[in-house]
Amino acid sequence: CYFIGMTTSMDNNHQPSQGEAPHCSFPFRAVGLFTGDMRRCGEWVKRQSLVIQLPDCVFRGVAQVMFVNNPLSGLLIVVGLFLQNPWWALNGLLGTLVSTVSAFMLGQNREAISVGFYGYNGTLVGILIAVFSAKGSWYWWLFLPNVFMSMLCPVVSSALSSVASKWDLPIFTLPFNILVCLHIAATGAAHPYFPEVDIQPNNHLHHLNDSIQSLSIPQLFLSVPVGVGQVYGCDSPWTGGLILLALLLCSPTLCFHAMLGSAAGMFAGLALAASHRDIYTGLWGYNSALSCIAIGGVFYVITWQTHLLALICALFCAYMTSATSKLMSVLALPACTWPFCLSTLIFLLISSEIPAICRLPLSVVSYPEENRRYRRQLKASEEAQHSQQNGSQEEARPKEKGRPNVQLQVEKGCSECELMELGNTPTVYSIAPCITSDRYMPISLQRLIWSRIAIM
C-alpha cells in the first residue's frame, strides 16, 4: 500500500473559526475541495452506488502510480496519456479497471480499493504491454494478455503485502515488474500472436557520436518533464507537463521532488557517459523521479535532512538504473521500475538517531503536507502529555513533604528506654529497649511510641 488516510480529528483542527469572514474562508475551502487527497469527495463517493465508485477508484488508481490520491490528478494524467498515444491510454484504463474489479471480487480491503491501491499496478501493466508489443497500435487481441495480467495484479499485490507488512514496508510497483517481465519472457520477439519488441543487450557504455559538444541544452531541459512522463512509458514533454500539473494539484512538494529526481537522473546519466538519446527520452529520469518523491515527503516527513536524503536516493537510483538495465537486457527484458523499487526499499530500511529523519507508519502515510501536519500535531500532543505528567509529579511532591519522615532505630543492650528527638526534619526516634536480645518490646511501650508518632 502507498497511503492510508489520516484520522478524522485533523479535519476538525483545520476548520475555519466562527470569527473568520465568509468571503475569506470560502475561496480557500473551495480550493481545498480539489487539492490534496479530495477526502470529502471520497467520503461522498463511498455512499454512492458501485457505478459511481468505480470511476473514482480508476482515476485514483491511475494517479497512485505517482503517489497521488486525487481523482482529478488521475483525470489529468489520462488526458496526457491520450495525447501521447490513445491506444496506450485505452490499455492503461482497461488494466486499471480490471485490476480494481478483480480486487473487489477477491474481497480485498474496501478502503484500499477506494484510494486506488489495487489499480495502479494494473495501469502500468496495461500501458507497458501495449508499449512493448511489436504489433503496434490497435491490435485488439492484445486485450487478452492485458486482461489476464491485470487480473493477477491484486493476487500478487496481496501476496507481497502479507510479507512486506511484517516490516511495515510498501510493495511499490513490484507486482507490475513481476507480471510485465513474466509476460515478455513468456512471449518474446518471435511469438506468432503476441510478439514483443526485440531488446538487445546493452553492452556498450558510450556512443562514438556522443560528446559534450553535441549536447543539446534545450533537449536537456525537456528531458526533465519527459523523464516524469516515462513513468507511464511516455516520451512526450506535453504528457510529462500534464503529469507535473497533476502532481502540483495534489501537492507542490510532490511536483518539486518529481522534477528534482528527474534532473538528478539526467545529470547522473551525463556523468556515466550514457547515450544522449536515452537521456533525451527520459530513460534516466523516471526511476529517480519516483525515488525522490517517495523519500522526499511521502514515507518520510519532509525536512531539510530528508530532502537531502531524497536527492541522494535519486542519484543512487540512477546508478541502479544503469546496472539493472544492462543486466536485464542480457535476458531481453526491460528494466521497468526495478531500480526504483530496490533503491527506495533500501532507503526505507535505514535506521537513524536523528529525530528529523522520521519514517512514518504506513497506516498514516498521506501526501507530504498532510504528513508534516500530522507530525506537528503528534509532537504537540506528546509535549502536552509530558507537561501533564510533570505537573502531576510536582503536585505529588508537596504531599510527600508534609508527611513525617520517621526512622526507627533499635539499639540493644541499653539499660533504659529513651525517646529522643534529634531534629525537626527529619525526625528520628531512637528506641533502646531495656531487654535482652531475645525478647520483644513490651506492648505498652509500643503503643506509647506510635501514639507520639501519630501526634507529629
XYZ file of C-alpha atoms in Angstrom:
456
model
C 0.000 0.000 0.000
C 1.040 3.608 -0.563
C -1.151 5.713 1.648
C -3.843 5.387 4.256
C -5.836 8.460 5.219
C -5.221 10.434 8.357
C -7.552 10.429 11.337
C -10.706 12.498 11.223
C -9.545 14.604 14.148
C -7.234 16.504 11.824
C -10.184 17.705 9.779
C -11.672 19.325 12.866
C -8.426 21.170 13.568
C -8.394 22.811 10.133
C -11.989 24.021 10.046
C -12.286 27.829 9.978
C -13.223 29.505 13.207
C -16.507 31.339 13.636
C -14.736 34.676 13.698
C -13.331 34.290 10.188
C -15.086 36.197 7.467
C -17.006 34.025 4.982
C -15.526 35.817 1.964
C -12.004 34.965 3.213
C -12.574 31.329 4.086
C -14.743 30.312 1.144
C -12.047 30.566 -1.586
C -9.610 28.509 0.476
C -12.274 25.945 1.259
C -13.253 25.757 -2.412
C -9.644 25.206 -3.473
C -9.246 22.624 -0.719
C -12.044 20.554 -2.234
C -9.931 19.826 -5.333
C -6.405 19.695 -3.890
C -4.711 17.208 -1.608
C -6.467 13.853 -1.499
C -10.024 15.250 -2.038
C -11.190 13.460 1.101
C -14.653 14.967 1.140
C -15.216 13.810 -2.404
C -14.046 10.328 -1.441
C -16.389 10.214 1.542
C -19.304 11.245 -0.671
C -18.426 8.630 -3.298
C -18.384 5.858 -0.682
C -22.078 6.460 -0.019
C -22.964 6.095 -3.693
C -23.515 3.037 -5.856
C -20.736 0.942 -7.359
C -21.279 2.578 -10.752
C -20.148 5.912 -9.307
C -17.440 4.396 -7.121
C -15.650 2.634 -9.985
C -14.638 5.760 -11.985
C -13.333 7.364 -8.792
C -11.309 4.226 -7.980
C -9.963 4.046 -11.540
C -8.784 7.671 -11.669
C -7.265 7.430 -8.209
C -5.520 4.233 -9.275
C -4.033 5.956 -12.340
C -2.722 8.762 -10.124
C -1.383 6.413 -7.429
C 1.461 5.497 -9.776
C 2.896 8.895 -8.774
C 1.897 8.561 -5.074
C -1.142 10.790 -5.660
C -4.574 10.062 -4.189
C -6.632 12.539 -6.201
C -9.155 11.652 -8.947
C -8.741 14.995 -10.728
C -4.996 14.383 -10.912
C -5.750 10.977 -12.371
C -8.013 12.589 -14.975
C -5.244 14.997 -15.994
C -2.818 12.092 -16.332
C -5.292 10.196 -18.511
C -5.584 13.252 -20.779
C -1.793 13.282 -21.062
C -1.770 9.591 -21.960
C -4.282 10.181 -24.744
C -2.083 12.985 -26.053
C 0.829 10.537 -26.222
C -0.995 7.545 -27.676
C -4.745 6.800 -27.410
C -4.093 3.060 -27.747
C -1.743 3.078 -24.777
C -4.200 5.150 -22.729
C -7.048 2.755 -23.533
C -4.980 -0.241 -22.425
C -3.978 1.570 -19.252
C -7.591 2.349 -18.352
C -8.593 -1.239 -19.116
C -5.816 -2.582 -16.911
C -6.827 -0.272 -14.054
C -10.494 -1.249 -14.333
C -9.813 -4.998 -14.489
C -7.376 -4.845 -11.573
C -9.846 -2.868 -9.435
C -12.794 -5.154 -10.209
C -10.603 -8.187 -9.529
C -9.760 -6.758 -6.102
C -13.479 -6.353 -5.365
C -14.125 -9.975 -6.378
C -11.232 -11.238 -4.246
C -12.651 -9.444 -1.198
C -9.711 -7.118 -0.636
C -9.898 -4.187 1.760
C -12.553 -1.726 0.528
C -10.684 1.298 1.865
C -7.532 0.275 -0.006
C -9.540 -0.268 -3.200
C -11.283 3.105 -2.921
C -7.986 5.026 -2.827
C -6.543 3.165 -5.828
C -4.104 0.809 -4.145
C -5.253 -2.104 -6.284
C -5.394 -0.128 -9.525
C -2.019 1.486 -10.151
C -0.159 -1.732 -10.958
C -2.885 -2.593 -13.470
C -2.384 0.842 -15.058
C 1.301 0.189 -15.667
C 0.730 -3.402 -16.778
C -1.822 -2.324 -19.403
C 0.278 0.540 -20.745
C 3.599 -1.292 -20.866
C 2.134 -4.398 -22.514
C 0.972 -2.084 -25.310
C 4.285 -0.193 -25.378
C 6.421 -3.340 -25.770
C 4.101 -5.017 -28.264
C 5.623 -5.378 -31.743
C 2.148 -5.401 -33.332
C 1.776 -1.665 -32.910
C -1.447 0.185 -32.130
C -4.995 -1.123 -32.341
C -4.119 -4.803 -32.208
C -7.293 -5.810 -30.381
C -6.099 -9.305 -29.465
C -3.668 -7.609 -27.093
C -6.604 -7.115 -24.730
C -6.384 -10.824 -23.812
C -2.948 -10.766 -22.121
C -3.728 -7.297 -20.770
C -6.878 -8.503 -19.006
C -5.212 -11.671 -17.718
C -2.131 -9.943 -16.316
C -4.158 -7.082 -14.841
C -6.448 -9.605 -13.194
C -3.396 -11.103 -11.476
C -2.258 -7.740 -10.049
C -4.392 -7.945 -6.861
C -3.253 -11.538 -6.322
C 0.444 -10.643 -6.487
C -0.142 -7.421 -4.522
C -1.913 -9.229 -1.700
C 0.786 -11.902 -1.542
C 3.615 -9.371 -1.430
C 1.786 -7.187 1.098
C 1.480 -10.084 3.518
C 5.273 -10.364 3.514
C 6.158 -6.661 3.396
C 3.724 -5.797 6.201
C 5.978 -7.581 8.689
C 8.498 -4.776 8.202
C 5.834 -2.106 7.604
C 7.061 -1.600 4.025
C 5.108 -0.768 0.865
C 5.151 -3.045 -2.171
C 5.509 -0.148 -4.647
C 5.337 -1.393 -8.257
C 6.795 -4.842 -7.640
C 3.640 -6.621 -8.962
C 3.909 -4.649 -12.202
C 7.599 -5.532 -12.581
C 6.966 -9.214 -11.965
C 3.975 -9.536 -14.299
C 5.356 -7.500 -17.223
C 8.697 -9.304 -17.145
C 6.800 -12.596 -16.928
C 4.721 -11.717 -19.992
C 7.680 -10.525 -22.077
C 9.813 -13.529 -21.129
C 6.951 -15.932 -21.909
C 6.196 -14.477 -25.345
C 9.402 -12.980 -26.753
C 10.109 -11.360 -30.095
C 9.241 -14.397 -32.199
C 5.787 -15.113 -30.772
C 3.207 -15.551 -33.564
C 0.328 -13.831 -31.738
C 1.858 -11.507 -29.161
C 5.366 -10.638 -30.352
C 7.397 -8.216 -28.271
C 9.987 -5.677 -29.342
C 13.456 -7.161 -29.542
C 15.542 -5.872 -26.629
C 19.254 -6.025 -27.469
C 21.975 -6.433 -24.815
C 23.266 -3.067 -23.675
C 26.989 -3.850 -23.563
C 28.352 -0.507 -24.766
C 28.686 2.409 -22.418
C 29.433 5.389 -24.640
C 28.432 6.087 -28.233
C 31.151 7.331 -30.520
C 28.979 10.164 -31.857
C 28.089 11.396 -28.336
C 30.265 14.131 -26.914
C 29.935 17.195 -24.732
C 29.941 19.420 -27.809
C 26.982 17.568 -29.310
C 24.774 18.098 -26.268
C 21.544 19.974 -26.898
C 20.708 22.249 -23.963
C 17.001 22.635 -24.889
C 16.612 18.869 -25.080
C 18.322 18.518 -21.708
C 15.752 20.859 -20.184
C 12.926 18.966 -21.878
C 14.311 15.685 -20.554
C 13.135 16.648 -17.051
C 9.370 16.556 -17.818
C 9.961 13.737 -20.299
C 11.593 11.724 -17.522
C 8.486 12.220 -15.381
C 6.318 11.091 -18.305
C 8.427 7.956 -18.753
C 6.949 6.652 -15.504
C 3.972 5.811 -17.738
C 6.165 4.884 -20.701
C 5.579 8.221 -22.485
C 8.293 10.339 -24.102
C 6.186 13.412 -24.924
C 7.042 16.593 -22.997
C 3.367 17.587 -23.136
C 2.406 14.387 -21.350
C 5.140 14.979 -18.787
C 3.933 18.540 -18.298
C 0.352 17.403 -17.640
C 1.631 14.817 -15.145
C 3.566 17.545 -13.333
C 0.429 19.675 -13.308
C -1.474 16.749 -11.792
C 1.172 16.464 -9.074
C 1.008 20.209 -8.430
C -2.761 19.972 -7.991
C -2.310 17.410 -5.224
C 0.909 18.630 -3.610
C 3.560 21.194 -4.646
C 6.128 19.143 -2.734
C 5.433 16.105 -4.918
C 5.777 18.196 -8.078
C 9.080 19.692 -6.948
C 10.631 16.365 -5.977
C 9.489 14.766 -9.234
C 11.384 17.416 -11.215
C 14.357 17.211 -8.840
C 14.575 13.440 -9.177
C 14.279 13.520 -12.949
C 17.000 16.185 -13.151
C 19.239 14.144 -10.837
C 18.823 11.126 -13.103
C 19.667 13.239 -16.141
C 22.890 14.550 -14.566
C 23.813 11.043 -13.412
C 23.374 9.811 -16.975
C 25.739 12.511 -18.213
C 28.258 11.606 -15.514
C 28.116 7.941 -16.555
C 28.535 8.862 -20.248
C 25.164 7.413 -21.174
C 23.688 7.675 -24.640
C 22.345 11.151 -25.327
C 19.277 9.628 -26.897
C 18.474 7.729 -23.704
C 18.897 10.916 -21.675
C 16.724 12.995 -24.007
C 13.934 10.394 -23.958
C 13.826 10.380 -20.154
C 15.017 6.814 -19.593
C 17.445 8.061 -16.947
C 14.898 10.174 -15.121
C 11.747 8.214 -14.344
C 13.124 5.829 -11.713
C 14.975 8.651 -9.963
C 11.818 10.796 -10.022
C 9.812 8.069 -8.259
C 12.558 7.509 -5.680
C 12.884 11.207 -4.933
C 9.112 11.536 -4.450
C 8.921 8.509 -2.153
C 11.706 9.645 0.168
C 11.071 13.376 -0.112
C 7.886 13.731 1.865
C 5.734 10.649 1.284
C 7.192 7.995 3.560
C 9.408 10.428 5.466
C 8.248 13.692 7.000
C 9.723 16.420 4.832
C 12.640 18.236 6.472
C 15.881 19.536 5.041
C 17.542 16.289 6.163
C 15.027 14.092 4.352
C 15.196 16.442 1.365
C 18.923 15.720 1.066
C 18.212 12.041 1.650
C 15.758 12.095 -1.256
C 18.362 13.661 -3.548
C 20.936 11.036 -2.549
C 18.377 8.295 -3.157
C 17.641 9.706 -6.627
C 21.346 9.627 -7.542
C 21.717 6.136 -6.118
C 18.681 5.052 -8.131
C 20.262 6.401 -11.313
C 23.308 4.213 -10.743
C 20.966 1.323 -10.031
C 19.187 2.064 -13.319
C 22.422 1.791 -15.273
C 23.353 -1.519 -13.677
C 19.877 -3.031 -13.810
C 19.240 -2.112 -17.452
C 22.483 -3.805 -18.503
C 21.724 -6.939 -16.522
C 18.110 -7.153 -17.671
C 18.993 -6.524 -21.334
C 21.088 -9.688 -21.340
C 17.820 -11.550 -20.659
C 15.994 -9.467 -23.299
C 13.919 -7.824 -20.562
C 13.302 -4.142 -19.801
C 14.444 -2.546 -16.561
C 10.876 -1.363 -15.823
C 10.829 0.149 -12.308
C 13.076 -2.417 -10.638
C 15.728 0.237 -9.830
C 13.150 2.437 -8.120
C 11.784 -0.415 -6.005
C 15.182 -1.726 -4.908
C 16.804 1.628 -4.149
C 13.793 3.065 -2.307
C 13.305 -0.034 -0.180
C 16.959 0.217 0.851
C 16.492 3.825 1.930
C 13.311 2.979 3.829
C 15.139 0.329 5.830
C 17.863 2.631 7.124
C 17.942 3.480 10.832
C 18.915 6.861 12.211
C 19.107 8.543 15.603
C 18.314 11.935 14.043
C 14.751 12.877 15.032
C 14.275 14.831 11.791
C 14.669 11.636 9.746
C 11.324 10.202 10.766
C 9.756 7.407 8.703
C 6.012 7.298 9.069
C 3.989 4.131 9.634
C 2.079 3.040 6.547
C -1.190 3.490 8.420
C -0.783 7.298 8.483
C 1.076 7.975 5.211
C -0.548 10.615 3.018
C 0.681 13.458 0.809
C 3.683 15.478 2.141
C 1.826 18.499 3.505
C -0.588 16.284 5.433
C 2.292 14.162 6.723
C 4.013 17.257 8.061
C 0.795 18.447 9.674
C 0.297 15.056 11.284
C 3.841 15.099 12.659
C 3.356 18.559 14.191
C 0.126 17.523 15.867
C 1.688 14.315 17.158
C 4.633 16.262 18.574
C 2.285 18.783 20.211
C 0.238 16.017 21.833
C 3.406 14.348 23.132
C 4.598 17.633 24.651
C 1.192 18.222 26.258
C 1.191 14.725 27.713
C 4.738 15.190 29.002
C 3.887 18.509 30.659
C 0.807 16.951 32.229
C 2.912 14.163 33.708
C 5.413 16.674 35.085
C 2.574 18.663 36.643
C 1.159 15.614 38.390
C 4.605 14.752 39.739
C 5.059 18.275 41.100
C 1.660 18.081 42.809
C 2.681 14.851 44.489
C 5.912 16.313 45.922
C 4.287 18.771 48.437
C 2.170 15.943 49.797
C 5.274 13.878 50.378
C 6.988 16.858 52.084
C 4.050 17.210 54.530
C 4.440 13.665 55.783
C 6.780 12.979 58.777
C 9.972 11.280 57.792
C 10.334 8.748 60.588
C 13.243 6.443 61.123
C 13.121 3.830 63.860
C 16.478 2.757 65.163
C 16.502 -0.195 67.571
C 19.569 -0.478 69.736
C 20.060 -3.423 72.019
C 21.989 -3.654 75.270
C 20.730 -0.323 76.688
C 19.744 -0.015 80.312
C 16.588 2.067 79.804
C 14.075 3.095 77.147
C 14.567 6.600 75.716
C 12.660 8.589 73.167
C 14.813 11.363 71.750
C 14.013 13.895 69.033
C 17.144 14.556 67.044
C 15.893 17.487 64.957
C 12.952 18.933 63.159
C 13.493 17.462 59.677
C 13.714 14.579 59.527
C 12.505 13.472 62.960
C 14.422 10.473 64.228
C 13.361 8.406 67.191
C 15.879 6.166 68.889
C 14.291 3.196 70.629
C 16.596 1.442 73.081
C 14.727 -1.409 74.804
C 15.981 -2.435 78.221
C 15.507 -6.065 77.402
C 17.670 -8.870 76.260
C 18.335 -9.545 72.629
C 15.923 -12.496 72.512
C 12.842 -10.682 73.825
C 10.404 -8.198 72.264
C 9.494 -4.696 73.352
C 6.515 -4.518 75.723
C 3.145 -3.780 74.102
C 2.520 -0.748 76.332
C 5.774 0.822 75.201
C 4.947 0.183 71.516
C 1.597 1.947 71.969
C 3.328 4.911 73.576
C 5.811 5.267 70.737
C 3.200 5.017 67.942
C 0.922 7.498 69.738
C 3.798 10.032 69.785
C 4.380 9.426 66.057
C 0.687 9.936 65.294
C 0.747 13.284 67.126
C 3.605 14.503 64.902
